[in-house]
PDB file of C-alpha atoms in Angstrom:
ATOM      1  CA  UNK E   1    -107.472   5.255 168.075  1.00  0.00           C
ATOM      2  CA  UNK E   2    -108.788   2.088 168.023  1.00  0.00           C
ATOM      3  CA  UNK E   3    -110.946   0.994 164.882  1.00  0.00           C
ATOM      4  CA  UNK E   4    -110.123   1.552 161.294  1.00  0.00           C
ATOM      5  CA  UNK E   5    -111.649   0.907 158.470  1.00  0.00           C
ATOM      6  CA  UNK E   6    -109.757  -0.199 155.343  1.00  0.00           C
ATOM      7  CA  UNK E   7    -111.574   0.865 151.988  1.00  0.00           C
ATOM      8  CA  UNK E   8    -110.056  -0.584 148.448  1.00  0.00           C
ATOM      9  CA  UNK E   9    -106.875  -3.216 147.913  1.00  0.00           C
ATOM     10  CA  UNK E  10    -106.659  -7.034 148.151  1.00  0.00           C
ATOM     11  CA  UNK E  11    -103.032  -7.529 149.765  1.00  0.00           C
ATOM     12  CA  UNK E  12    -103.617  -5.128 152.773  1.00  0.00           C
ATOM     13  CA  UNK E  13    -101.559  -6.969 155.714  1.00  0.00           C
ATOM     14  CA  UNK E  14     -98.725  -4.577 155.574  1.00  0.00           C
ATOM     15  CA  UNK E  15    -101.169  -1.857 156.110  1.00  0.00           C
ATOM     16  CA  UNK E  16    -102.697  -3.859 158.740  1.00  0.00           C
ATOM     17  CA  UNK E  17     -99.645  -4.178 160.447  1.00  0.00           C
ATOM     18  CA  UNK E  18     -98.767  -0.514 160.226  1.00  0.00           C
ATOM     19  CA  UNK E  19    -101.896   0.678 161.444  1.00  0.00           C
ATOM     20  CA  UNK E  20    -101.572  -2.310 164.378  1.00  0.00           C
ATOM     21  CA  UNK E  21     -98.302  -0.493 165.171  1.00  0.00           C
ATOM     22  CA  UNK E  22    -100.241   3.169 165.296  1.00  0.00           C
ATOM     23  CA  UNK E  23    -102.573   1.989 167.645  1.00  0.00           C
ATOM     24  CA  UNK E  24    -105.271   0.370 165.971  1.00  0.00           C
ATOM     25  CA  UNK E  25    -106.520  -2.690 167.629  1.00  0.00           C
ATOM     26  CA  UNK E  26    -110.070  -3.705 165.211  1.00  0.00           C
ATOM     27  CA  UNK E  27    -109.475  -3.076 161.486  1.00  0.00           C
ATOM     28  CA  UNK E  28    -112.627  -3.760 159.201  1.00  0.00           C
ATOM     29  CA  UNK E  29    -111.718  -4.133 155.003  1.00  0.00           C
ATOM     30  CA  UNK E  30    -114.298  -3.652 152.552  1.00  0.00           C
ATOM     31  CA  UNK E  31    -112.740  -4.275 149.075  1.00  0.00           C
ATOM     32  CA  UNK E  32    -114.399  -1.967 147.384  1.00  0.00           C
ATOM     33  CA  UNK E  33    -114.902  -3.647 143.769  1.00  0.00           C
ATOM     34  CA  UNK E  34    -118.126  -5.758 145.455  1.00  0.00           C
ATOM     35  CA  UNK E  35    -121.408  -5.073 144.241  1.00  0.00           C
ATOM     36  CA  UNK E  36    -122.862  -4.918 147.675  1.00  0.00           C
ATOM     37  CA  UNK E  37    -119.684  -2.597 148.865  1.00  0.00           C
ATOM     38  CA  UNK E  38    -121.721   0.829 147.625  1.00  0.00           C
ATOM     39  CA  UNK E  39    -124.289   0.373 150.295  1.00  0.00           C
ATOM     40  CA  UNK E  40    -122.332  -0.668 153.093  1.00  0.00           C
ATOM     41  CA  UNK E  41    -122.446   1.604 156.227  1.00  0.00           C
ATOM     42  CA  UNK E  42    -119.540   2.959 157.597  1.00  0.00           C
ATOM     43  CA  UNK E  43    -119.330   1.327 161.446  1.00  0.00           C
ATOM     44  CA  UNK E  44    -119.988   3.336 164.011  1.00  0.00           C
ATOM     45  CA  UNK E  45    -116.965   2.831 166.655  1.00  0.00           C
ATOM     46  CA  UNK E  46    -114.480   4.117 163.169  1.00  0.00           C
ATOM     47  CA  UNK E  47    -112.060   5.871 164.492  1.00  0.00           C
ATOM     48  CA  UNK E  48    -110.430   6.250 161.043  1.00  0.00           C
ATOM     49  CA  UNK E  49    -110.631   5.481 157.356  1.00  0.00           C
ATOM     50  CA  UNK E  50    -108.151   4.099 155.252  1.00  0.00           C
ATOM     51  CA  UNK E  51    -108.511   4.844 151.677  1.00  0.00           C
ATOM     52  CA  UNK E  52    -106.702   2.515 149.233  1.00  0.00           C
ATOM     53  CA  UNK E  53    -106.582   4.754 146.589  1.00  0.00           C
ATOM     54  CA  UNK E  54    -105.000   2.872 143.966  1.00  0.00           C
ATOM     55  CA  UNK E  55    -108.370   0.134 144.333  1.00  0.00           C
ATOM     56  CA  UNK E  56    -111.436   1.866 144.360  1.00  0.00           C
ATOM     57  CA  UNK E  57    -113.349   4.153 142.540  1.00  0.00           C
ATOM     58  CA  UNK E  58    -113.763   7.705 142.295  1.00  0.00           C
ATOM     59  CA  UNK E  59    -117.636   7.216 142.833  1.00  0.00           C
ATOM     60  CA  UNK E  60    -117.049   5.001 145.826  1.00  0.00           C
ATOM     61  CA  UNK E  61    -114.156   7.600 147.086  1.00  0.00           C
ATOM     62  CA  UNK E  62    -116.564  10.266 146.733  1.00  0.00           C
ATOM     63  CA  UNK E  63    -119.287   8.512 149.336  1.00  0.00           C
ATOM     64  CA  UNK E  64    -116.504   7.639 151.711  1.00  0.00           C
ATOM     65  CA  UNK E  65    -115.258  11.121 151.877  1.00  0.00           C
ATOM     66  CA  UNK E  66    -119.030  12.803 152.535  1.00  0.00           C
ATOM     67  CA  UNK E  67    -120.254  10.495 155.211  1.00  0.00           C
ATOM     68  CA  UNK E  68    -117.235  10.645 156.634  1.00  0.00           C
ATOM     69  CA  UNK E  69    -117.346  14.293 156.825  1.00  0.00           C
ATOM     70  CA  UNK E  70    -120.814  14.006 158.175  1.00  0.00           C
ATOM     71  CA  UNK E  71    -119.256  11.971 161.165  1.00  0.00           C
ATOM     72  CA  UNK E  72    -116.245  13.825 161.952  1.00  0.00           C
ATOM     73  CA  UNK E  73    -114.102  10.514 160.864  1.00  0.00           C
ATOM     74  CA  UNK E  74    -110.709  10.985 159.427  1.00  0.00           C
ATOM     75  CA  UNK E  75    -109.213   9.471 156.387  1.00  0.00           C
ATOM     76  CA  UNK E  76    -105.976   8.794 155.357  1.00  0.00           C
ATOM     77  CA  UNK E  77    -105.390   8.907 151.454  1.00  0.00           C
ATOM     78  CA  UNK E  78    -102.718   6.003 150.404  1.00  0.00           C
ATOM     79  CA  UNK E  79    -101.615   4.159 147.435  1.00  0.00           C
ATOM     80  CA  UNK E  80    -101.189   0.615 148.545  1.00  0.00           C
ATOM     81  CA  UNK E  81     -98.126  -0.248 150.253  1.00  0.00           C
ATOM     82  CA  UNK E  82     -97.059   0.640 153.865  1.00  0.00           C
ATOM     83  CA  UNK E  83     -94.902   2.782 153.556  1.00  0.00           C
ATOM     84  CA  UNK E  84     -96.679   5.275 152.030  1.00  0.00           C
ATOM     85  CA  UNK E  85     -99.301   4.925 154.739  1.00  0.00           C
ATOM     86  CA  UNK E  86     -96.616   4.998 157.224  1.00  0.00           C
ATOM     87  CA  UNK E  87     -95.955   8.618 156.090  1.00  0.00           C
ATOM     88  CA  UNK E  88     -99.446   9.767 156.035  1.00  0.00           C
ATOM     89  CA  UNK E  89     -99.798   8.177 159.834  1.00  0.00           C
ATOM     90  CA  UNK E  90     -96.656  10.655 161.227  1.00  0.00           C
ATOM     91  CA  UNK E  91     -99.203  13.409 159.793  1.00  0.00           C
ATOM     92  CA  UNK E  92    -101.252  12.395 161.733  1.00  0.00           C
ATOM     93  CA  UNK E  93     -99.276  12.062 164.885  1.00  0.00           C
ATOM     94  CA  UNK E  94     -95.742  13.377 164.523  1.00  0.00           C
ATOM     95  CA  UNK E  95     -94.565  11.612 168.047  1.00  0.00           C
ATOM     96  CA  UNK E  96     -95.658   7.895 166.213  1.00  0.00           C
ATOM     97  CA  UNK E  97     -92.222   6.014 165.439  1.00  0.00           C
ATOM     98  CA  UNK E  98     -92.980   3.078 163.232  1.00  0.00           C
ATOM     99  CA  UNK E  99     -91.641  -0.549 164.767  1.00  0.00           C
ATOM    100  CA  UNK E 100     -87.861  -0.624 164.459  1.00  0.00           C
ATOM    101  CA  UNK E 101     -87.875   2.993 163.613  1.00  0.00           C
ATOM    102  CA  UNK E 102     -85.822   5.525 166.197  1.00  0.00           C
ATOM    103  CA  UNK E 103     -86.746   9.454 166.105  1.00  0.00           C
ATOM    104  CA  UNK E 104     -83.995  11.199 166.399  1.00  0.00           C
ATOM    105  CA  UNK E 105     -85.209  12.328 169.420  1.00  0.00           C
ATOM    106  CA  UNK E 106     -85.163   9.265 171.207  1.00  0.00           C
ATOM    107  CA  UNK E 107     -80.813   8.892 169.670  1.00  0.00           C
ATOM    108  CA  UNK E 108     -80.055  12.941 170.952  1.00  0.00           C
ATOM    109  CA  UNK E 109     -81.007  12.278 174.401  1.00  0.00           C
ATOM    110  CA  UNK E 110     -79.658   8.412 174.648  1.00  0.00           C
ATOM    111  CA  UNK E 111     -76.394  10.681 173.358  1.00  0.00           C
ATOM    112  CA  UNK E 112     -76.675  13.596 176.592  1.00  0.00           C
ATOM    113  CA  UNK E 113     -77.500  10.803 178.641  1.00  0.00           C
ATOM    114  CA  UNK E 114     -74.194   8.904 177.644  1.00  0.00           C
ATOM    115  CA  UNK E 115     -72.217  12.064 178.209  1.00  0.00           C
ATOM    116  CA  UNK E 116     -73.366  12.711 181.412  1.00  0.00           C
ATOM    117  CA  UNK E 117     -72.116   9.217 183.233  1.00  0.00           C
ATOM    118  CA  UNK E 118     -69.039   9.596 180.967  1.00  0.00           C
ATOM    119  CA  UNK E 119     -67.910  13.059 182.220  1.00  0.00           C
TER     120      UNK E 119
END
């Protein structure tokens, strides 16, 4: 992936880094609470929607959600924060490990791999 689109909160940097660490190298932000916000058009090269669900309305959730559907564009549902979008992005891709994050994976074979020069 590499454009998302950020709909709803104000403080969205954290998510901007998390979705930076996913992958995403253009990130668009449309607050959602502007008048103008309603007729907007969803860009074209959007890879994936963010929806700050804790900032916008159900209305403006609602028209999201359909022309997104009409274009085949995912969207992640998040309160604000991270974290939680951190979560929702594994769902996405279970093989994504977050910046200073190790999958166990990753510690099980560092382990066999330590065993086999120590034998």
């Amino acid at each position: 992936m590499s454009t998302a689109l950020i709909v709803g909160g104000d403080q969205i940097e954290g998510i901007k880094q998390e979705l930076s660490n996913f992958g995403v190298t253009h990130i668009n932000h449309w607050s959602g609470r502007k008048v103008g916000d309603g007729k907007k058009v969803i860009p074209h090269d959007t890879d994936l929607i963010v929806l700050v669900t804790d900032w916008i309305s159900h209305t403006f959730t609602h028209k999201i959600k359909q022309t997104a559907a009409k274009r085949g564009v995912r969207i992640v549902y998040t309160p604000n924060g991270p974290t939680a979008l951190r979560t929702r992005l594994k769902q996405l891709n279970p093989d994504y490990v977050a910046e200073g994050e190790c999958s166990e994976g990753i510690h099980a074979n560092a382990r066999r791999q330590d065993r086999l020069f120590l034998n």
